[in-house]
Each structure stands twice: as C-alpha cells, then as structure tokens.
PDB file of C-alpha atoms and ligand atoms in Angstrom:
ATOM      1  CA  UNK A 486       0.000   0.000   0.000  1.00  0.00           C
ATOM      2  CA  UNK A 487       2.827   2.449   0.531  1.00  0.00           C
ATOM      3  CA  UNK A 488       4.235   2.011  -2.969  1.00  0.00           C
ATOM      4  CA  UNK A 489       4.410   5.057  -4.505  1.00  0.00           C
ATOM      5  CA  UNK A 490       4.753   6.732  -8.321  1.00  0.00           C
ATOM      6  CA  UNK A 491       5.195  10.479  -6.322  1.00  0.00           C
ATOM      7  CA  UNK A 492       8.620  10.694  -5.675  1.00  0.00           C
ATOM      8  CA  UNK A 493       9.733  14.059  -3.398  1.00  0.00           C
ATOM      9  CA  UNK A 494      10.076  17.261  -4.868  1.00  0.00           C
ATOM     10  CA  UNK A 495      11.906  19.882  -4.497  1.00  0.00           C
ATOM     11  CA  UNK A 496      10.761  23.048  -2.025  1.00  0.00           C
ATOM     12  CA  UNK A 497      11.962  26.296  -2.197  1.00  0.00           C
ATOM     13  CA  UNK A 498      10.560  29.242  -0.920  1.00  0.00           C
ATOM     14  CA  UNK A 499      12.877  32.467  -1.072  1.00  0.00           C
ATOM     15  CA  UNK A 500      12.948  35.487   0.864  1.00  0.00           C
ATOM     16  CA  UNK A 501       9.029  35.400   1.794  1.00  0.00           C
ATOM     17  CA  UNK A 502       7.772  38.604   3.597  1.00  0.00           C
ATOM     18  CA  UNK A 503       4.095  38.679   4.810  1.00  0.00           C
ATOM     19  CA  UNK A 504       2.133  40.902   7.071  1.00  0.00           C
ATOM     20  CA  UNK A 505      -1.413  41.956   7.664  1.00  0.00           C
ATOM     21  CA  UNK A 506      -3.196  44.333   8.510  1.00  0.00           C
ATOM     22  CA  UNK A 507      -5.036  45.293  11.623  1.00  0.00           C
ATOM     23  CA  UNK A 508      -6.795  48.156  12.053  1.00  0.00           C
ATOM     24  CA  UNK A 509      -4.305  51.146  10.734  1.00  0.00           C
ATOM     25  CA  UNK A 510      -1.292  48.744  11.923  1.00  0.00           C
ATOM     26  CA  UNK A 511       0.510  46.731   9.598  1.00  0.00           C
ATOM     27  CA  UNK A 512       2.102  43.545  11.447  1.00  0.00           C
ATOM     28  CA  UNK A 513       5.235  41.710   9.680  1.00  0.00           C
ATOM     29  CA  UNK A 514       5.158  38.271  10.409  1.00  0.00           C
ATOM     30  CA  UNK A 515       7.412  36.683   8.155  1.00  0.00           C
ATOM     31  CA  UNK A 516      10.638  38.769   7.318  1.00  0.00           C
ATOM     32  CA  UNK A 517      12.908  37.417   4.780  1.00  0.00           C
ATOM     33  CA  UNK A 518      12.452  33.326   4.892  1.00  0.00           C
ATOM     34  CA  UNK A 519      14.094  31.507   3.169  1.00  0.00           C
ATOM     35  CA  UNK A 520      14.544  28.051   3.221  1.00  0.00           C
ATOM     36  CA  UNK A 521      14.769  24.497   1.094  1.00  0.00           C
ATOM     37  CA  UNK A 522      13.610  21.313   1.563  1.00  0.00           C
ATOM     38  CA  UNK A 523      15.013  18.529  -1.289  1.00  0.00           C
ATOM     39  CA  UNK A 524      13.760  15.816  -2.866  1.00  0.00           C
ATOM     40  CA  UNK A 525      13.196  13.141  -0.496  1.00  0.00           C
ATOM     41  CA  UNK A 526      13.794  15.199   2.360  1.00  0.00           C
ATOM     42  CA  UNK A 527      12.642  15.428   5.929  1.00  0.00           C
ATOM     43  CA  UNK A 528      12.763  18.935   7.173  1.00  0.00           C
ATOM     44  CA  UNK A 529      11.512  20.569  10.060  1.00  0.00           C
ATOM     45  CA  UNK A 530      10.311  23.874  11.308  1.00  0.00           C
ATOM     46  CA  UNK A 531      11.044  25.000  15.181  1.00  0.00           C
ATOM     47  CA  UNK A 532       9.797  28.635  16.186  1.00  0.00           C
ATOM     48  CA  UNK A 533       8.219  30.032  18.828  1.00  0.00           C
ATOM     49  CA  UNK A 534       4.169  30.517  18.661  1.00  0.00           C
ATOM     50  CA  UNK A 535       3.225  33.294  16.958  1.00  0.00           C
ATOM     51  CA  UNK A 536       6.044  33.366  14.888  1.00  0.00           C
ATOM     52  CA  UNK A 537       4.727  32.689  11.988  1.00  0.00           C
ATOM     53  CA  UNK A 538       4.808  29.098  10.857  1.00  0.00           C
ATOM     54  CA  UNK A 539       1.559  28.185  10.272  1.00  0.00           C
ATOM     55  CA  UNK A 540       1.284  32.031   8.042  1.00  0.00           C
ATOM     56  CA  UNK A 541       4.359  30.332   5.886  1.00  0.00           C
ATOM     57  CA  UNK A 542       2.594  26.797   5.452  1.00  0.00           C
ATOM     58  CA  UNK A 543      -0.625  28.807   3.884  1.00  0.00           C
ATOM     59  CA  UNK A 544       1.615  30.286   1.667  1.00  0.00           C
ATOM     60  CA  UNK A 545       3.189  26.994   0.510  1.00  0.00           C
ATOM     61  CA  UNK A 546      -0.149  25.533   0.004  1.00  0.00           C
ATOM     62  CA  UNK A 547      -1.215  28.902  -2.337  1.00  0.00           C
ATOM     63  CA  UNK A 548      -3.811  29.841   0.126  1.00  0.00           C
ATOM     64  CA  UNK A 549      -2.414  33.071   0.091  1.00  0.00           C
ATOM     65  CA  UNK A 550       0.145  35.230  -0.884  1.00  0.00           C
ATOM     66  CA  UNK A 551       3.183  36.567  -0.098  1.00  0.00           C
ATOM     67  CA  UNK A 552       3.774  40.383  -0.285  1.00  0.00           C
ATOM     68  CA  UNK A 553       7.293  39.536  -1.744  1.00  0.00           C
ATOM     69  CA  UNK A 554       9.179  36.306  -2.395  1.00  0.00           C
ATOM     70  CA  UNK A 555       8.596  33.238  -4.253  1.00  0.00           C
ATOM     71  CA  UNK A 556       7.789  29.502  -3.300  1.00  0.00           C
ATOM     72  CA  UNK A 557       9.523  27.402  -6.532  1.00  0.00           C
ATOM     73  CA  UNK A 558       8.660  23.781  -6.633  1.00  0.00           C
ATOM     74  CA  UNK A 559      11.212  21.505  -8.871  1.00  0.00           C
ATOM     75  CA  UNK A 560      12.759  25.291  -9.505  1.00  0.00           C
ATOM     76  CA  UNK A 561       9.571  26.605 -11.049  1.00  0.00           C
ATOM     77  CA  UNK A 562       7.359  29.289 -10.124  1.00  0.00           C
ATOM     78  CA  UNK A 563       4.345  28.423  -7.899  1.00  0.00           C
ATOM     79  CA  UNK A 564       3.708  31.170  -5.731  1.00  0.00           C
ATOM     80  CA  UNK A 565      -0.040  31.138  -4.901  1.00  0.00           C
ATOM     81  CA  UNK A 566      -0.611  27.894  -7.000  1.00  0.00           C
ATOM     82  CA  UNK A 567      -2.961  25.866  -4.816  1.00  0.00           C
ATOM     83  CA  UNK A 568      -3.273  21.895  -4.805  1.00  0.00           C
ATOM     84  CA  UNK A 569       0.691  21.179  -5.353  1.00  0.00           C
ATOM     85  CA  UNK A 570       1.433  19.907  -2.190  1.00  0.00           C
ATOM     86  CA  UNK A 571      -0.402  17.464   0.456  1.00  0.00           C
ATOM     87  CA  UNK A 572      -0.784  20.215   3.826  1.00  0.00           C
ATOM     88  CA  UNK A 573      -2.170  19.177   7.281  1.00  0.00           C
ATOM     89  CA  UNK A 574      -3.566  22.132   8.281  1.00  0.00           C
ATOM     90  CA  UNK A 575      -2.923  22.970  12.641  1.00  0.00           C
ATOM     91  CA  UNK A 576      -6.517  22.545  13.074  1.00  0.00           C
ATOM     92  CA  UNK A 577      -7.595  18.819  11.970  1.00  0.00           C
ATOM     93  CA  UNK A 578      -9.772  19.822   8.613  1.00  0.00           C
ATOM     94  CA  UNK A 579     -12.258  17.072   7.692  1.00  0.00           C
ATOM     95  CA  UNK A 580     -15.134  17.264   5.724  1.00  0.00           C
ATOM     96  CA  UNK A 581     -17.612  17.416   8.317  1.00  0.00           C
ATOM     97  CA  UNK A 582     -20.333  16.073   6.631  1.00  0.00           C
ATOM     98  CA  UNK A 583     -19.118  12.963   5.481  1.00  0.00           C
ATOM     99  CA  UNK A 584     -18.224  10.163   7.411  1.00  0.00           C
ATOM    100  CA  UNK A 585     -15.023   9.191   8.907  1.00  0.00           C
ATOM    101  CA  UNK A 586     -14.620   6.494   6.053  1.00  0.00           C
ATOM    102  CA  UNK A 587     -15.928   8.945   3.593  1.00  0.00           C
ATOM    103  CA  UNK A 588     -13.300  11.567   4.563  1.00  0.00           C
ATOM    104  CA  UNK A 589     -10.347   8.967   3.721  1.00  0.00           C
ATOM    105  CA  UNK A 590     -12.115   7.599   0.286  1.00  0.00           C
ATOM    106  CA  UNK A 591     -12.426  10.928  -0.634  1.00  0.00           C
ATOM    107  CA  UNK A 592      -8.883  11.124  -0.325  1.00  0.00           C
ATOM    108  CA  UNK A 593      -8.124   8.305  -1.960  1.00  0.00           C
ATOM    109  CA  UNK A 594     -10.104   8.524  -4.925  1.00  0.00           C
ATOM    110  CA  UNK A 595      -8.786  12.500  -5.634  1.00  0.00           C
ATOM    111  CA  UNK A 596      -6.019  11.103  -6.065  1.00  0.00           C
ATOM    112  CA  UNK A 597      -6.562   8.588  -8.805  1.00  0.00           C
ATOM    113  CA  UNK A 598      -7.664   5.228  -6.787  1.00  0.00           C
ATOM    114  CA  UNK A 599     -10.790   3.807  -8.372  1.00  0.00           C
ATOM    115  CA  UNK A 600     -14.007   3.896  -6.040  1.00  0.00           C
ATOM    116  CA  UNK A 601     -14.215  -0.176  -4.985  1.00  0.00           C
ATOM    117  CA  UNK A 602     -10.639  -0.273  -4.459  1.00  0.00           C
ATOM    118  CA  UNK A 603     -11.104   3.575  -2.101  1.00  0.00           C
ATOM    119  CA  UNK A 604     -13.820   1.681  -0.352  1.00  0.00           C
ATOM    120  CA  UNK A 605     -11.638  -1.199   0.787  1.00  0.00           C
ATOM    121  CA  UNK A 606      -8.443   0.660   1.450  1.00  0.00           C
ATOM    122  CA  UNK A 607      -9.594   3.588   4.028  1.00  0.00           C
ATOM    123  CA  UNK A 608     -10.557   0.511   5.949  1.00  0.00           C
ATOM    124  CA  UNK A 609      -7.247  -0.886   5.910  1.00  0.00           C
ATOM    125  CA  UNK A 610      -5.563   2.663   6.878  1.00  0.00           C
ATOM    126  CA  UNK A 611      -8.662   3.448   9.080  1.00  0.00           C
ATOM    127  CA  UNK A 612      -7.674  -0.097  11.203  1.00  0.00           C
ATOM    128  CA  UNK A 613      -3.558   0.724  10.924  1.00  0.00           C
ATOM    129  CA  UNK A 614      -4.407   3.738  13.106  1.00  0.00           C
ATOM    130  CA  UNK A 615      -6.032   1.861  15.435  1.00  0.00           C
ATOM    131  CA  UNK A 616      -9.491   3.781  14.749  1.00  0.00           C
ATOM    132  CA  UNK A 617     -11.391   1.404  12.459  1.00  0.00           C
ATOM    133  CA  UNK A 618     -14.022   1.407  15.283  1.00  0.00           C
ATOM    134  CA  UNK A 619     -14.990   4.698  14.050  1.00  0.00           C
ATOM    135  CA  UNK A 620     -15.360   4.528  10.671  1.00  0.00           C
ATOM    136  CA  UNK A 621     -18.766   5.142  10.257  1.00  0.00           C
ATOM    137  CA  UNK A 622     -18.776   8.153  13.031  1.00  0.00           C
ATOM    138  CA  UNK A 623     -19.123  11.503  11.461  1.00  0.00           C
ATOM    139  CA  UNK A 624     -16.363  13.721  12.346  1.00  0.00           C
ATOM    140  CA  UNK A 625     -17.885  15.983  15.177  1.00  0.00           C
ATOM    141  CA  UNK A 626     -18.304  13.137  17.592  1.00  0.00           C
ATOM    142  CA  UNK A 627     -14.234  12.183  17.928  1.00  0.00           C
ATOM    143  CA  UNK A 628     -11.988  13.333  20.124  1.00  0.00           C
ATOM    144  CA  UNK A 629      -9.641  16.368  19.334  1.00  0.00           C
ATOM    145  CA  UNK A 630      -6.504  14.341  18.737  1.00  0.00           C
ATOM    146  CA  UNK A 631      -9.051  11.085  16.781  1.00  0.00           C
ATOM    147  CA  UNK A 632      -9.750  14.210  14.668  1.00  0.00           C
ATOM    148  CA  UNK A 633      -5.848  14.461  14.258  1.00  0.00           C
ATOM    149  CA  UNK A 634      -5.084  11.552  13.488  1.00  0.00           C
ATOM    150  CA  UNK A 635      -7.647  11.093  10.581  1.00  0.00           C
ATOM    151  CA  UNK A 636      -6.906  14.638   9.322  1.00  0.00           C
ATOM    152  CA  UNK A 637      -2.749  13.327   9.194  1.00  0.00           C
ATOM    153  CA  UNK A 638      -3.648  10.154   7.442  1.00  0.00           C
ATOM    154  CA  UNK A 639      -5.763  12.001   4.861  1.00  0.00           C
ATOM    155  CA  UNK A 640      -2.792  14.310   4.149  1.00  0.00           C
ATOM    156  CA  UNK A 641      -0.407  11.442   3.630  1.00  0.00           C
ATOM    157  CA  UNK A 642      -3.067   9.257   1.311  1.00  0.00           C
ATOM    158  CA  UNK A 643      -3.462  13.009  -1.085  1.00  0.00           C
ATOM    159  CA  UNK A 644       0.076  11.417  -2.371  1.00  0.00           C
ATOM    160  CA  UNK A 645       1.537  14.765  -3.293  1.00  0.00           C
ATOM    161  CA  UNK A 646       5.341  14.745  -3.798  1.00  0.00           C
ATOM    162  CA  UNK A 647       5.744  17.800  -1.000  1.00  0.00           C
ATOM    163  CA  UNK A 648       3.685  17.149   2.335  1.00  0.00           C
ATOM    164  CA  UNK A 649       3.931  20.161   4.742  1.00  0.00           C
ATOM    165  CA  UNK A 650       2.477  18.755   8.364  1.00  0.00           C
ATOM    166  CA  UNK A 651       1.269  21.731  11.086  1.00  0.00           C
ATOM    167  CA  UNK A 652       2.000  19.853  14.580  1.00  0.00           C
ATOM    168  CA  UNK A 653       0.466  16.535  13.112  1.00  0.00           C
ATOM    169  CA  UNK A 654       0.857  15.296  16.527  1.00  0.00           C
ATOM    170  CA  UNK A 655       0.279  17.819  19.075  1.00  0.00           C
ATOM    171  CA  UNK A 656      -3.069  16.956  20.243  1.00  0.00           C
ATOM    172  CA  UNK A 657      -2.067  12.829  20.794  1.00  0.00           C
ATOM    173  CA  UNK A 658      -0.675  11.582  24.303  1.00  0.00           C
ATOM    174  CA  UNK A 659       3.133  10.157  24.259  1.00  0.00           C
ATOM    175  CA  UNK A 660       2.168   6.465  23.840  1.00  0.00           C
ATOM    176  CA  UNK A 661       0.261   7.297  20.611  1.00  0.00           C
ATOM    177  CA  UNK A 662       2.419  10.222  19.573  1.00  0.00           C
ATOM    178  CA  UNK A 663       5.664   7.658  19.661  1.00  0.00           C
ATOM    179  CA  UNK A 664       3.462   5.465  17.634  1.00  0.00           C
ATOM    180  CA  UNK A 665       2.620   7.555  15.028  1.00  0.00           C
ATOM    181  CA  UNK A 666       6.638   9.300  14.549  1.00  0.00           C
ATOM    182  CA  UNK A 667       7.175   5.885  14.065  1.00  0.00           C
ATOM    183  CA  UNK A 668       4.728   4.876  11.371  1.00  0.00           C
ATOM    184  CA  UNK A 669       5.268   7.927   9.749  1.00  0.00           C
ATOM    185  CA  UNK A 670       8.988   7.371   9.448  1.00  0.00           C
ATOM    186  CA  UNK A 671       8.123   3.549   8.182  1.00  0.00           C
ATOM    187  CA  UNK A 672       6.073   5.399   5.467  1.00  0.00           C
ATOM    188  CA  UNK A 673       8.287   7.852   4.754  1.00  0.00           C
ATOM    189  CA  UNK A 674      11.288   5.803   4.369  1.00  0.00           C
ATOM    190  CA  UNK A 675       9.774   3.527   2.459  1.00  0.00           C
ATOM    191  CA  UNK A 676       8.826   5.991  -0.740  1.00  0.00           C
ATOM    192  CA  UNK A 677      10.643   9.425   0.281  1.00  0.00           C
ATOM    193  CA  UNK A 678       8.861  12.169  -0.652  1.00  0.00           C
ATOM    194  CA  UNK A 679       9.687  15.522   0.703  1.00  0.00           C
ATOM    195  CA  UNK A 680       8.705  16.588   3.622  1.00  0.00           C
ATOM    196  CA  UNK A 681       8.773  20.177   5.742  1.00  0.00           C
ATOM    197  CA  UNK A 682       6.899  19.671   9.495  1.00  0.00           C
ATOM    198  CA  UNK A 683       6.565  21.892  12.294  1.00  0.00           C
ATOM    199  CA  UNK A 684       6.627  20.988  15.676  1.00  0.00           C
ATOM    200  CA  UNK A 685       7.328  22.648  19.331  1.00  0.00           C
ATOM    201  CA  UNK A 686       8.619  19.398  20.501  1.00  0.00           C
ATOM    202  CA  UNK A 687      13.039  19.366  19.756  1.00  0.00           C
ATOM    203  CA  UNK A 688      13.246  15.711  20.602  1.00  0.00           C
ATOM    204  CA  UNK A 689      10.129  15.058  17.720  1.00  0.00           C
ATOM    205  CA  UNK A 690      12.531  16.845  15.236  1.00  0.00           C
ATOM    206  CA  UNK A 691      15.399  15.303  15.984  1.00  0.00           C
ATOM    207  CA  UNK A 692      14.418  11.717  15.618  1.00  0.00           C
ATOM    208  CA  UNK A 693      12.406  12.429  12.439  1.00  0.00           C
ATOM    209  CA  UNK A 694      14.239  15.073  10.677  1.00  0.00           C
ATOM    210  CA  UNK A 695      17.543  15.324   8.055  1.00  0.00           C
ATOM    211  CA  UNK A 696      17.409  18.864   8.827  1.00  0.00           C
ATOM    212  CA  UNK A 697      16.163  21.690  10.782  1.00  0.00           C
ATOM    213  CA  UNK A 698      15.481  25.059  10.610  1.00  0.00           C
ATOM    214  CA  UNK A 699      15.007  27.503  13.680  1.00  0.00           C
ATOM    215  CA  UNK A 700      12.686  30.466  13.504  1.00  0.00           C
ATOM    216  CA  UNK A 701      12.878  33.357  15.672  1.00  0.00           C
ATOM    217  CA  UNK A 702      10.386  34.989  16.947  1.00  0.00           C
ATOM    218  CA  UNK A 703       8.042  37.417  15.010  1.00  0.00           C
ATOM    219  CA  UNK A 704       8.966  38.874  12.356  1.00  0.00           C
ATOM    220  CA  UNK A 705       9.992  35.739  11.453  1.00  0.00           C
ATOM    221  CA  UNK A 706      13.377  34.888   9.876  1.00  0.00           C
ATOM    222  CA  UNK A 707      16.214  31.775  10.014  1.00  0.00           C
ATOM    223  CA  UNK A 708      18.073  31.560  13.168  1.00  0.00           C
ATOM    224  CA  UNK A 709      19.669  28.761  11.974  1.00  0.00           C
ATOM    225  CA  UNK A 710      19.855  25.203   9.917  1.00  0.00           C
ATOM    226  CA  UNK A 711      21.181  22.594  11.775  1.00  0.00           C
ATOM    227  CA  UNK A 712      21.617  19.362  10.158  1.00  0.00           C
ATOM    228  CA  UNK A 713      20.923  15.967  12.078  1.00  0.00           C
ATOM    229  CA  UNK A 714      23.547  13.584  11.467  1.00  0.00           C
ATOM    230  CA  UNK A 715      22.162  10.269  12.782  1.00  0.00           C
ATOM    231  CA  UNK A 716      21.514   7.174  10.245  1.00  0.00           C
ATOM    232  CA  UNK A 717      18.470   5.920   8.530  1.00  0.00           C
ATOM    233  CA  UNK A 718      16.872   3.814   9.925  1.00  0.00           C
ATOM    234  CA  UNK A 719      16.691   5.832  12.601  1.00  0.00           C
ATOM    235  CA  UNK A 720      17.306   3.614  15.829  1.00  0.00           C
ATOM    236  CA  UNK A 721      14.795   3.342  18.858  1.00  0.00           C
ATOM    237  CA  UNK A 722      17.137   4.447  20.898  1.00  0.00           C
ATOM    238  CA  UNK A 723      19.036   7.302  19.128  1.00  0.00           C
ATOM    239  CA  UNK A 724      17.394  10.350  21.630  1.00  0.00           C
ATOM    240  CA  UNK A 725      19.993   8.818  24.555  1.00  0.00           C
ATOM    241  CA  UNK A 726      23.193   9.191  22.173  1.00  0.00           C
ATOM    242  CA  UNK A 727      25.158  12.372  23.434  1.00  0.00           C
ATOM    243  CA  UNK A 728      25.274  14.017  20.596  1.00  0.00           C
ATOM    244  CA  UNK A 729      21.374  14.036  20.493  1.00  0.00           C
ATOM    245  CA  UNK A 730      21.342  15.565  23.592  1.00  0.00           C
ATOM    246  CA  UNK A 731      24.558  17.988  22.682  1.00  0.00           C
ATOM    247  CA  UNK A 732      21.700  19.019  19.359  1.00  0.00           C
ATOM    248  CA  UNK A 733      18.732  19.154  21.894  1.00  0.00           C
ATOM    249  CA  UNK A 734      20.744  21.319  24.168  1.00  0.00           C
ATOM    250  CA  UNK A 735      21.538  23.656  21.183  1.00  0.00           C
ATOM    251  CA  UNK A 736      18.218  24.163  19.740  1.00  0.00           C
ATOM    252  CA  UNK A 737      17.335  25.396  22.694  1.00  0.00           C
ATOM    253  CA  UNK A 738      20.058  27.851  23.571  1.00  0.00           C
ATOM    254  CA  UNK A 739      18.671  29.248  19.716  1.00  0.00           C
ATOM    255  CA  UNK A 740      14.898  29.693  21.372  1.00  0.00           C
ATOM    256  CA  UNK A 741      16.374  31.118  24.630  1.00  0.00           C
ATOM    257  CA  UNK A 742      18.521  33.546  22.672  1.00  0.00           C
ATOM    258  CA  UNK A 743      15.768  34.199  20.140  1.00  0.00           C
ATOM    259  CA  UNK A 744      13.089  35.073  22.957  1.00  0.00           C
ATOM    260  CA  UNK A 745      15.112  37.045  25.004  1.00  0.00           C
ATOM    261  CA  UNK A 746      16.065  39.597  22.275  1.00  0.00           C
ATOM    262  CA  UNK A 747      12.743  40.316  21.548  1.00  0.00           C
ATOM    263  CA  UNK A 748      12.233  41.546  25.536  1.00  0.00           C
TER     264      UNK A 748
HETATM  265  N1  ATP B1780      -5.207  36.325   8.670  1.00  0.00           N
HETATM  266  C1  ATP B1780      -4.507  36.963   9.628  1.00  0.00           C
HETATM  267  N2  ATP B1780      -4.773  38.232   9.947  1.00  0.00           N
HETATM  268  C2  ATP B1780      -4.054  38.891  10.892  1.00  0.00           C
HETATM  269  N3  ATP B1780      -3.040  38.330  11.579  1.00  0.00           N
HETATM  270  C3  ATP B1780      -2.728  37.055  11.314  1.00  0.00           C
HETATM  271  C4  ATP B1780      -3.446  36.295  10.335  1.00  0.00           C
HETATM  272  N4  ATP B1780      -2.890  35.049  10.275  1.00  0.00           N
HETATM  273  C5  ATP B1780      -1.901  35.044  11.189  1.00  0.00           C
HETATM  274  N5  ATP B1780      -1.787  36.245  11.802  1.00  0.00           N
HETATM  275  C6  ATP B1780      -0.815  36.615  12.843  1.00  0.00           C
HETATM  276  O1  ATP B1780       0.460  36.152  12.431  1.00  0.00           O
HETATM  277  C7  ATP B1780       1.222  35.726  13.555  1.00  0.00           C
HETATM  278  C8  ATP B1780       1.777  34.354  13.285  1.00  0.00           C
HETATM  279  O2  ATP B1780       0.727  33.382  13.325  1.00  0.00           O
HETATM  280  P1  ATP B1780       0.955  31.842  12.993  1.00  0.00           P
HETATM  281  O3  ATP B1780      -0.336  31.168  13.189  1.00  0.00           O
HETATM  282  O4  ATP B1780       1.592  31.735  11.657  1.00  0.00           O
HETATM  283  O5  ATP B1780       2.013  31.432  14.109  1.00  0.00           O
HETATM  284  P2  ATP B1780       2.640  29.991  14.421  1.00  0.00           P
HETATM  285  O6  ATP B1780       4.110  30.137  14.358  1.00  0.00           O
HETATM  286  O7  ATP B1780       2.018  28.964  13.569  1.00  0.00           O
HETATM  287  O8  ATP B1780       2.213  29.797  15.960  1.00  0.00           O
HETATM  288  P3  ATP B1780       1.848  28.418  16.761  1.00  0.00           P
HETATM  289  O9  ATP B1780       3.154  27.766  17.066  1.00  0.00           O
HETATM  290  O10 ATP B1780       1.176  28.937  17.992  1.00  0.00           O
HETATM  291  O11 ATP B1780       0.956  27.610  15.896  1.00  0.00           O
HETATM  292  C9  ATP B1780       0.298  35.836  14.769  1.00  0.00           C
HETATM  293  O12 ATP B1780       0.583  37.016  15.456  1.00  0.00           O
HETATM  294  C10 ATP B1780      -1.081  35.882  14.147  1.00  0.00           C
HETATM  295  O13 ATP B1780      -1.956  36.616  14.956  1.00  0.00           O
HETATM  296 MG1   MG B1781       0.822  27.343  13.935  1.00  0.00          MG
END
C-alpha cells in the first residue's frame, strides 16, 4: 500500500515577507524566509508561537500570498498555485459532513484510486491507526486528537510529492504520539517524498528530521539550519546518544537567545 509513483520534490521558498493588517497597523510576520527542503527530504520547522509558521505553510499551500518572495517547486514558479502539495492544516480539517470512512475515500479517490478499491483501502488505513471502530462516526463526535489523526492520514493518502504537516501530533498523548513518529517514518522511508513539518517538541525533530530550521520569533526569519547527522533507519534508541542531547541542548540555547532579544 505504501508504494508510490510520487517521488519528493523539491521546495523552495525564497525570501518570503508577509504581514497583515489590523486596524491602521501593519504587522510583519514573516521577514525574509528563506529556506529548502530537497527531494526526499525530511525537514523541520522550530519557532516560537506566533512566529509565523503556520502564516508560511498557507503560503506553501497557495492559500495566500506573499507580499514579496517566491515559493519554486522543482525550480519553477508556484507562488499562490494551490493543490501542489499534500498540507495538514494545525486545526484537523475534515469534511464534516461525510463520514469518517468517507473523509479517507475521498482522499483516496482524488487522487486517482478507483471507487471499490477507495472503499476497501480507508478501511485498511482506518484499522492501521487503530481507529477502524470509528469509521462510520461523522467527524464531530471524535476526540480532538481522533480528529488528528484522521486529518494526518488524509494528508499522507493526497500522495503529493511535497507534504507540509502543522504539529500533526500535538493533540495525541506520548504512547500514541511515539506510535505515530514511528509509522510515519516507516512510510516515509519507504517511498521518500519531501517533507517540511513543524513541531514545538526538539526531541520530535530530531528523531524524524535530516534537517532543521530555527525560527525566531516574530517577524519571522532563520536563526539557523542545523543538520541531524544520525543514520536511517533511525534507531529506537538514538534520543539517549550524546550528541542528540549535545543538538537538543543547542536548539534550545537558539529559542532562549531568540526570545530574550525580543524583551
Ligand atoms: N489572517 C490573519 N490576519 C491577521 N493576523 C494574522 C493572520 N494570520 C496570522 N496572523 C498573525 O500572524 C502571527 C503568526 O501566526 P501563525 O499562526 O503563523 O504562528 P505559528 O508560528 O504557527 O504559531 P503556533 O506555534 O502557535 O501555531 C500571529 O501574530 C497571528 O496573529
Ligand atoms: Mg501554527
């Protein structure tokens, strides 16, 4: 089920500047980001709240636009082009009329599986995240992080070669969080395709990521890109290593420094 013909593609998005407006006030939010995810890579996104991640995901996905900068996808122009990428929005976004089942077939069959076969397979995925029991709920009666986990598996059926993932996991307790870094990373490894994810949690990032980048605070810009050096597979194990913790400890001297010069 996890073959795939949608390789990873290439993400660039270059020197994006956003604000909005509020009342008279004009707000920058994103301030000159720029940053690259390539094919068949796992990136991720660390920043304080507010500063601005989720605003730079909507522009990836075309939702809107950016007041200057361009997002280039296998080097071409796509600014504001929506439907390119597969994008798990922060809040879990299903369908709400349509069954739990329904919301995964419809994912299924956008993307080019034929309607029996849909039928058969959101089962399959529906029981490999443990929530086949719900299949025929509609939406509204699930818990927040059921709602999560749906709204992540319908991303990652949408078979896009770029996935973008807003804190996929943040809603899920640790048992079923581990579980589902893991299952992603079986997935991912398996056919590759590019991946940028944001998270608040450094430990999340370093086991899943080849590289990460650290925002600062709003205005948002690149603190820095670290890359994570430990091998694929990743091992069970790899968050005890030192140099995890030597990475860990570093990523978070970047927040700390970030956050206390905006004071
Ligand atoms: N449509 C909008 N109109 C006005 N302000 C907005 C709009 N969208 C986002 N903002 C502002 O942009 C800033 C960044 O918001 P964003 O949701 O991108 O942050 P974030 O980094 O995703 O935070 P979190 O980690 O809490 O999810 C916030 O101050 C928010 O109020
Ligand atoms: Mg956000």
């Amino acid at each position: 089920m996890s073959g795939s013909d949608s390789r990873g593609s290439t993400l660039e998005l270059e020197g994006i500047v956003k604000s909005y407006r509020r009342g008279k006030e004009r707000t920058l939010v994103l301030n000159d980001v720029s940053l690259t995810v390539r094919a068949g890579e796992f990136v991720s996104l660390i920043g304080p709240s507010g500063s601005g991640k989720s605003t730079l995901f909507r522009m990836i996905g075309g939702v809107e636009k950016p007041d200057q900068g361009r997002v280039l996808i296998d080097g071409e122009d796509r600014t504001g082009h929506k439907g390119l990428i597969s994008y798990m929005p922060q809040q879990a976004a299903l369908f709400p009329w349509l069954k739990v089942e329904d919301n995964i077939r419809f994912a299924l069959v956008s993307t080019g599986t034929p309607k029996r076969e849909a039928k058969e397979q959101a089962a399959q995925w529906l029981e490999r995240i443990q929530l086949g029991h719900v299949a025929k709920e509609y939406p509204h009666v699930l818990s927040g992080g059921m709602q999560q986990r749906i709204s992540f598996l319908r991303a990652l059926l949408m078979r896009r070669s770029v996935m973008c993932l807003d804190e996929p996991f943040a809603a899920l307790d640790a048992l079923t969080r581990a579980d589902m870094q893991r299952w992603l990373l079986e997935l991912w490894e398996a056919d590759r395709r590019s991946v940028l994810f944001v998270t608040h949690s450094i430990e999340e990032a370093l086991v899943l990521s080849d590289r990460i980048y650290v925002l600062s605070p709003a205005p948002a810009t690149v603190l820095r890109e670290l890359v994570v050096p430990f091998e694929r597979p990743r091992r069970a194990d790899v968050w005890t290593s030192p140099e995890f913790v030597e990475l860990k400890r570093e990523v978070l001297r970047l927040l700390e420094e970030g956050h206390s010069g905006t004071v």
